[in-house]
Coordinates of C-alpha atoms in Angstrom, one line a residue:
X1 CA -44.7 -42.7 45.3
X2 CA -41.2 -41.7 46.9
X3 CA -40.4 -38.3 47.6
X4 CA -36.9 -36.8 48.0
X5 CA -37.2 -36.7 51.1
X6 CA -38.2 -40.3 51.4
X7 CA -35.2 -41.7 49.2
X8 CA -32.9 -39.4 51.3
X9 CA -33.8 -41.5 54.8
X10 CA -33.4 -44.6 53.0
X11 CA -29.7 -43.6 51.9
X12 CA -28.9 -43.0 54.6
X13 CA -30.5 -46.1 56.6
X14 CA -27.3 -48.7 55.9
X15 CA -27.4 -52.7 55.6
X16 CA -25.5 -54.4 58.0
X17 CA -23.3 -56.9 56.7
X18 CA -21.6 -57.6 59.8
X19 CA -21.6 -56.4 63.7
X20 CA -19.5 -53.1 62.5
X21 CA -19.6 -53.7 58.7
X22 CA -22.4 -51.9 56.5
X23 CA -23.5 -51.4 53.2
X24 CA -25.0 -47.8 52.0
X25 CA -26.3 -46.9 48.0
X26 CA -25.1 -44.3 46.3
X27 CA -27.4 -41.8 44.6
X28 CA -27.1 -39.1 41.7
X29 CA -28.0 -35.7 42.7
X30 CA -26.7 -34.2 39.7
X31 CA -22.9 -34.3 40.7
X32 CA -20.5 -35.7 38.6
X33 CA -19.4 -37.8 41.6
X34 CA -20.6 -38.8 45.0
X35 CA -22.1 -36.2 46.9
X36 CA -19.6 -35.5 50.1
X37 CA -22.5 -34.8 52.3
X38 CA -23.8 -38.4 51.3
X39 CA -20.6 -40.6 52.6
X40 CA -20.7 -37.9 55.8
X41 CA -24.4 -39.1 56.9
X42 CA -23.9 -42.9 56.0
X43 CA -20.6 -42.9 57.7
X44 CA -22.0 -41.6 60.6
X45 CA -25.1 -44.2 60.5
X46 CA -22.7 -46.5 60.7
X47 CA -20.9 -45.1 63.5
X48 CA -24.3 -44.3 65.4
X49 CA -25.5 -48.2 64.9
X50 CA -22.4 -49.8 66.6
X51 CA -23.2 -48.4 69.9
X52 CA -24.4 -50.0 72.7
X53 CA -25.5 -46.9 75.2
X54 CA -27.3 -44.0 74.7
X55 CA -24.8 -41.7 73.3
X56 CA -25.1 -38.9 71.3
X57 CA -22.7 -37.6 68.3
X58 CA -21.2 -34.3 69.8
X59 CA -18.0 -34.5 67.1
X60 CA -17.0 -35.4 63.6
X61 CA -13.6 -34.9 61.6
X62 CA -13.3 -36.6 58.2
X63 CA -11.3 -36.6 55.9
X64 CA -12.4 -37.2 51.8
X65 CA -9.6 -39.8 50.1
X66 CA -10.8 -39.7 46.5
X67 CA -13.9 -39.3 44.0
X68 CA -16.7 -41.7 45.5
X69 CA -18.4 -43.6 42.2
X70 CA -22.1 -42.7 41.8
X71 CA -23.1 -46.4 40.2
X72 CA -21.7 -48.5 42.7
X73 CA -22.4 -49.0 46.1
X74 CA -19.9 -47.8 49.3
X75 CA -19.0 -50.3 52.0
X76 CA -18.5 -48.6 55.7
X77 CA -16.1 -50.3 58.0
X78 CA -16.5 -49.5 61.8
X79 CA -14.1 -49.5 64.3
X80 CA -15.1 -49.4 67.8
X81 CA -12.1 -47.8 69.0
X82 CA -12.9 -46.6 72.7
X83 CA -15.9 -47.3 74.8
X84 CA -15.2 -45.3 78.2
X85 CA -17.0 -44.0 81.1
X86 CA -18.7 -41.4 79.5
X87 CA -17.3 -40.9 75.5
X88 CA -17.3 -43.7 72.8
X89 CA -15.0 -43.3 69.6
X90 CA -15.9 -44.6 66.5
X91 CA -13.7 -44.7 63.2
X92 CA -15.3 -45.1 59.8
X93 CA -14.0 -46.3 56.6
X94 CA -15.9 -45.7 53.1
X95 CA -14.6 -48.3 50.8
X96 CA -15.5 -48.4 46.7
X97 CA -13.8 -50.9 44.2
X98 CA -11.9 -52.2 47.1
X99 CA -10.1 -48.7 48.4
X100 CA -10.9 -46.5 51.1
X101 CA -12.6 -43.2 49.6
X102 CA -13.2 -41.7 53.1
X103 CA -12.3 -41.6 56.6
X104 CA -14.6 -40.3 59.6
X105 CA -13.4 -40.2 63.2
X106 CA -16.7 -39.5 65.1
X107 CA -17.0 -39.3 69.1
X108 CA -20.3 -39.6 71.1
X109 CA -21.4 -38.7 74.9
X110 CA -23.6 -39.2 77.8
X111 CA -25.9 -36.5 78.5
X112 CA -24.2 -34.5 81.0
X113 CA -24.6 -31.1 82.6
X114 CA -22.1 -28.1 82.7
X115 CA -22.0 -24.2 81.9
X116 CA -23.1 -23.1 78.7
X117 CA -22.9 -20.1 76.6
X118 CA -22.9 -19.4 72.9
X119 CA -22.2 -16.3 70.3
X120 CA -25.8 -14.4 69.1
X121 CA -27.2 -15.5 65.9
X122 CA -27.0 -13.0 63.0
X123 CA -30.2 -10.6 62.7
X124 CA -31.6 -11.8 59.3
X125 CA -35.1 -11.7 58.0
X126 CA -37.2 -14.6 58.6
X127 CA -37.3 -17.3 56.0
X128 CA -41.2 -16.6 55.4
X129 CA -40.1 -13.0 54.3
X130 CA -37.5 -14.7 52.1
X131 CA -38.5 -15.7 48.4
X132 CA -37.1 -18.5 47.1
X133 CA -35.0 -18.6 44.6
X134 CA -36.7 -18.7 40.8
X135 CA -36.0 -21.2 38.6
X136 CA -33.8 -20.3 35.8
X137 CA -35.1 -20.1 32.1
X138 CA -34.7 -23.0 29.9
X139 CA -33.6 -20.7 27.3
X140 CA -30.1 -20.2 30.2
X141 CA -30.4 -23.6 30.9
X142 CA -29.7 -24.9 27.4
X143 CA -26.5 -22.5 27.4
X144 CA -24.9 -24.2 30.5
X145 CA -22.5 -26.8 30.8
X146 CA -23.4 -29.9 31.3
X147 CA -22.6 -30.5 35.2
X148 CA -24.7 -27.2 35.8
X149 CA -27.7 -28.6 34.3
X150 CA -27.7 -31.5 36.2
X151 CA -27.2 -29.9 39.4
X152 CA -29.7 -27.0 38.5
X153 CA -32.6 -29.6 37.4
X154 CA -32.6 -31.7 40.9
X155 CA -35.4 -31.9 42.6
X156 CA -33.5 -32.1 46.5
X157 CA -34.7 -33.1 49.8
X158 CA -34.0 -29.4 51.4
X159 CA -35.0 -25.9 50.5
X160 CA -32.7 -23.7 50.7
X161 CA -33.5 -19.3 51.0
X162 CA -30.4 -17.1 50.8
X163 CA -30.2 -14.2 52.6
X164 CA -28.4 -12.4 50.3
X165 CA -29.3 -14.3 47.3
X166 CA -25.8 -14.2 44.9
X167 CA -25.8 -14.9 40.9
X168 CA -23.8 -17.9 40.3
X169 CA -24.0 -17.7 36.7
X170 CA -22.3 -14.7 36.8
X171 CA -20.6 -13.6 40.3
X172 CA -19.8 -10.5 40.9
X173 CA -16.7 -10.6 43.7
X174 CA -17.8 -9.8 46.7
X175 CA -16.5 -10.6 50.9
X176 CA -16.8 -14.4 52.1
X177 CA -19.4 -14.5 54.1
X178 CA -23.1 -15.4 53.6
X179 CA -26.3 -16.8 55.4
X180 CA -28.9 -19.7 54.1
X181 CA -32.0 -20.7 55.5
X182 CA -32.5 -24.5 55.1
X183 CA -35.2 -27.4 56.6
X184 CA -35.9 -30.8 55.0
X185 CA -39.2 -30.4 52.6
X186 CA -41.6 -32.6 54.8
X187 CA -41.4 -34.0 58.0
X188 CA -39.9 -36.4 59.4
X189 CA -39.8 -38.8 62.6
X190 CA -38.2 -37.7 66.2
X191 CA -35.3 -40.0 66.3
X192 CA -32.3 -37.9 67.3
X193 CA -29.9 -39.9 65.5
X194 CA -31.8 -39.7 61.8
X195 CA -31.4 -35.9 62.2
X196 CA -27.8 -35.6 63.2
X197 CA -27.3 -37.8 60.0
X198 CA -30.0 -36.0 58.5
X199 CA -28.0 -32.2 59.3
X200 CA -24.4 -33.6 58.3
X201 CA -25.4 -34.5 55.2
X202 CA -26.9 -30.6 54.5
X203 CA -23.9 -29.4 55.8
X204 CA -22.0 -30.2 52.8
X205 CA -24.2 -27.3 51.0
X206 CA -23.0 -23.6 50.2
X207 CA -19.8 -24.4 52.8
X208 CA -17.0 -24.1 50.5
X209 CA -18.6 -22.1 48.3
X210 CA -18.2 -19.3 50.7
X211 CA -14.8 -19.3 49.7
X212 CA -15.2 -18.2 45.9
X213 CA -16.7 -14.9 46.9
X214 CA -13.5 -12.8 46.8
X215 CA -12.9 -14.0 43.4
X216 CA -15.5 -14.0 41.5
X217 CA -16.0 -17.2 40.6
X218 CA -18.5 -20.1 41.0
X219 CA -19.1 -24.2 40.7
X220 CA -21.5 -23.5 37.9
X221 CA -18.3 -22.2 36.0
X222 CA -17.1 -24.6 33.6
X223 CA -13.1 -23.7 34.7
X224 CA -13.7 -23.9 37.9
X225 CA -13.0 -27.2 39.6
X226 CA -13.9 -27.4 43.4
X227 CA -13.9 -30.4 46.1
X228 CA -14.2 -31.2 49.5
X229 CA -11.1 -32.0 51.1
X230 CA -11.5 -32.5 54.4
X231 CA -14.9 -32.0 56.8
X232 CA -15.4 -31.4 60.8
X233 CA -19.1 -31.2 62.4
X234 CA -19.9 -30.8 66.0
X235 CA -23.0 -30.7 67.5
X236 CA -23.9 -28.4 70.0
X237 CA -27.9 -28.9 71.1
X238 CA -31.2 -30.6 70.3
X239 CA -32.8 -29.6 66.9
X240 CA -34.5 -30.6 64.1
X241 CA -33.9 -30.7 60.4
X242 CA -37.6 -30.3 59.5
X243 CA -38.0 -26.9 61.3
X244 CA -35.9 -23.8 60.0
X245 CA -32.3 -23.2 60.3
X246 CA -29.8 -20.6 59.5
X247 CA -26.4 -21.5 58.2
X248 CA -23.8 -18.4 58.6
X249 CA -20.7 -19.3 56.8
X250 CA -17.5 -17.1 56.1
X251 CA -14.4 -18.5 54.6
X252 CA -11.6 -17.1 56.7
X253 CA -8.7 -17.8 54.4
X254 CA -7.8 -19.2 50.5
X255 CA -4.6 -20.0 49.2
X256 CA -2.6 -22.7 47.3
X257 CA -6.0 -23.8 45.7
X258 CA -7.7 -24.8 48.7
X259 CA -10.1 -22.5 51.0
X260 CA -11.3 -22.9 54.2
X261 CA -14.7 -22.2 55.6
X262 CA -16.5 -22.2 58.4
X263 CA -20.3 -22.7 59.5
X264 CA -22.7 -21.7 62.6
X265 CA -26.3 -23.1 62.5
X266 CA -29.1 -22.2 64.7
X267 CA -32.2 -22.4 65.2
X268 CA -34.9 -20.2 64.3
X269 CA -34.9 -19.3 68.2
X270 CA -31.1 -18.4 68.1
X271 CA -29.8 -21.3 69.3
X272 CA -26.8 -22.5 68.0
X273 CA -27.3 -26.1 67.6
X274 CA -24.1 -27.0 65.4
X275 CA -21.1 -25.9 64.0
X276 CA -19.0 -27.1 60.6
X277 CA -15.4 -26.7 59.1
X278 CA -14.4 -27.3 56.0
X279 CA -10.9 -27.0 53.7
X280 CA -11.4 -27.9 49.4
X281 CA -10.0 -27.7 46.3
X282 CA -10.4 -24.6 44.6
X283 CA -9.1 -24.2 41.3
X284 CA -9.5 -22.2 38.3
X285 CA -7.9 -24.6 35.3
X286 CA -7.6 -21.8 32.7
X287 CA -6.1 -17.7 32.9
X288 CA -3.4 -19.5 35.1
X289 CA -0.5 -16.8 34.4
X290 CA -1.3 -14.5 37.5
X291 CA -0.9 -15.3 41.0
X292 CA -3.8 -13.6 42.8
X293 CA -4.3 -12.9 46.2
X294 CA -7.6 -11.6 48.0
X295 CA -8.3 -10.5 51.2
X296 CA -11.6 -9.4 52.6
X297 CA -12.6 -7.0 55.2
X298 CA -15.7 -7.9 57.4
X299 CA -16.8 -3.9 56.6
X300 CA -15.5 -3.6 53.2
X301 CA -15.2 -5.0 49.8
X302 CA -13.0 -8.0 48.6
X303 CA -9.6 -5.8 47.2
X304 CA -7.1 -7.8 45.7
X305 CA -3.3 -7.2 47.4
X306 CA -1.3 -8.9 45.1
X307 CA -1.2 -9.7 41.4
X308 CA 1.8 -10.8 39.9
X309 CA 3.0 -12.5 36.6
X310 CA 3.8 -15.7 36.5
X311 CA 7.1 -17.1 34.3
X312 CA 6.9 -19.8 31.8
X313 CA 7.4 -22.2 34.2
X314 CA 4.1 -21.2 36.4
X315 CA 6.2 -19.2 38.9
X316 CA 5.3 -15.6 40.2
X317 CA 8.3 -12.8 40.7
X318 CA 8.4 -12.8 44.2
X319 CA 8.4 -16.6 44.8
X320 CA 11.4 -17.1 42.4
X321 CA 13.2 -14.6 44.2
X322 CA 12.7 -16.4 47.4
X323 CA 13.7 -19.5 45.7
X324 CA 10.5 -21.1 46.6
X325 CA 9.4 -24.4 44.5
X326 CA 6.0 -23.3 41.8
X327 CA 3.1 -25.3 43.0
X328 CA 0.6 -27.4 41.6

C-alpha cells in the first residue's frame, strides 16, 4: 500500500520523453488547482536530469504563468542553456493544454571551497516539545467552504508544528512573521537531488501566508483569493528533508494585492541550509470600498496607517488627488 510519502517521490520522478523533454502527473492535494510547490519540484527534476557532471542546485527563480490543471498531466521542456567551467544553467518550461504554465531558471555548481558565514537561527522550542496541531471537529468542518475542506481533510507527505500556532478559521491580525517546524513523515533514500526536489516542493507551504497576518485574514476564508506569483529558492548546505527543520518566514511588504515573503530554513543544528522568496496574489473580493494599509513593527502590533474611502469608481481620496489611475 502507497503512502504519501511514497506517491510524493513518484511525482516528482518525471518520464523522459526526450533528451531534455519530460512528462510529470499531476496530483490533488485538496487545491482547487495545481499545487505551486508540485510544478517547482518536477521542474527542477527535470532540470537536475539533463546534467551531465556532478552539479548541485545552489539557485532557483520561477515564475508561475497561469492555473496548472489538476486532471491532466504537465510537460517540462529543458533548456540546457550554459554548461561552463564550473556553473551549468538550466531553463524549464511547464506546459498544460499546449501553453506554458510555468517558467524556472535554475543554476547548479561544482563543489567548491570559500568563506562562509550565516545569520543565527531563531531560539524556538524543539519540535518534540511542540504539539501538533488537533484536527478540527466535524461539526466545524461541515460549516466550511468547500476548498477548506478539501485542503483540511489531506492526508500530506510533511508534518508541519507551528511555533506559534495561529487560528485560520478565525485570525486575529497580528505582525508577519512566523516559524514552522517541518520533515517528510518517513524516511527516505540519501540522494541529494530527491531532497532538494523534495525541500522545493515544501517550500511552497505557510510562505505567502505570512503576508495575511497584518490583516486578518486567511486562505480558509471564502473572500479571500491568494496565489503564487512568482518563486526564488537557493540552497545554501547539505540537509535532509526527513530530519527536522525550521522555516522562519516574515513578509516584509503588501500592497496592490500582492505580498511578498521571505523564508530561512535550518536545521535542527542551526544551520541554515536554504533560503526562499516569494511575491502572490492577495486579494479580498468583497468589503472593497476602503483602501487599507498595514504596517508592522518587529516589537509591536500590526496598526493600520491609512484607511481611506474609496469613490464609486474604486478610487481612494488621496489617489484621485494625485491623479493616479484606480487599480485592479
Amino acid at each position: 500500500m502507497s503512502s504519501p510519502v511514497s506517491e510524493l517521490i513518484e511525482l516528482l520522478s518525471l518520464e523522459r520523453l526526450e533528451d531534455n523533454l519530460f512528462r510529470g502527473q499531476s496530483r490533488d492535494i485538496g487545491t482547487k488547482y495545481v499545487f505551486g510547490g508540485q510544478v517547482l519540484g518536477q521542474a527542477l527534476s527535470a532540470a537536475q536530469a539533463t546534467l551531465d557532471s556532478a552539479r548541485d542546485a545552489h539557485s532557483l527563480h520561477a515564475y508561475f504563468l497561469k492555473a496548472g490543471d489538476i486532471e491532466a498531466p504537465i510537460v517540462y521542456q529543458a533548456d540546457r542553456t550554459r554548461d561552463g567551467g564550473s556553473f551549468s544553467v538550466r531553463r524549464v518550461t511547464a506546459i498544460q493544454h499546449g501553453q506554458p504554465i510555468f517558467f524556472l531558471a535554475a543554476s547548479f555548481q561544482e563543489a567548491q571551497q570559500g568563506g562562509e558565514h550565516q545569520l543565527s537561527m531563531p531560539e524556538v522550542p524543539k519540535p518534540e516539545d511542540i504539539d501538533p496541531a488537533p484536527a478540527v471537529p466535524a461539526e466545524v468542518m461541515a460549516t466550511l467552504p468547500t476548498k477548506v475542506q478539501r485542503w483540511l481533510s489531506r492526508q500530506g507527505p510533511f508534518e508541519f508544528r507551528h511555533v506559534y500556532p495561529r487560528d485560520e478559521l478565525n485570525p486575529p491580525k497580528r505582525p508577519p512573521y512566523q516559524q514552522v517546524w517541518f520533515r517528510l513523515s518517513e524516511p527516505v533514500g540519501d540522494a541529494p537531488e530527491l531532497h532538494r526536489a523534495l525541500l522545493a516542493y515544501a517550500s511552497d507551504f505557510h510562505l505567502l501566508g505570512t503576508a495575511t497576518f497584518p490583516h486578518g485574514i486567511s486562505y480558509y476564508q471564502p473572500n479571500v483569493q491568494m496565489a503564487s506569483l512568482d518563486h526564488a529558492l537557493w540552497f545554501h548546505r547539505p540537509f535532509r528533508a526527513d530530519d527536522w527543520l525550521l522555516y522562519s518566514i516574515d513578509s516584509p511588504s503588501a500592497q496592490g494585492a500582492r505580498g511578498l515573503a521571505r523564508g530561512q530554513i535550518f536545521d535542527r543544528h542551526g544551520r541554515l541550509v536554504a533560503s526562499s522568496a516569494q511575491e502572490g496574489l492577495i486579494r479580498v473580493v468583497a468589503d472593497q470600498n476602503k483602501d487599507v494599509r498595514v504596517v508592522a513593527d518587529r516589537n509591536k502590533d500590526a496598526r493600520v496607517v491609512e484607511d481611506q474611502p474609496k469613490d464609486a469608481a474604486g478610487v481612494s481620496d488621496a489617489a484621485a488627488a494625485r491623479n493616479a489611475p484606480a487599480k485592479d
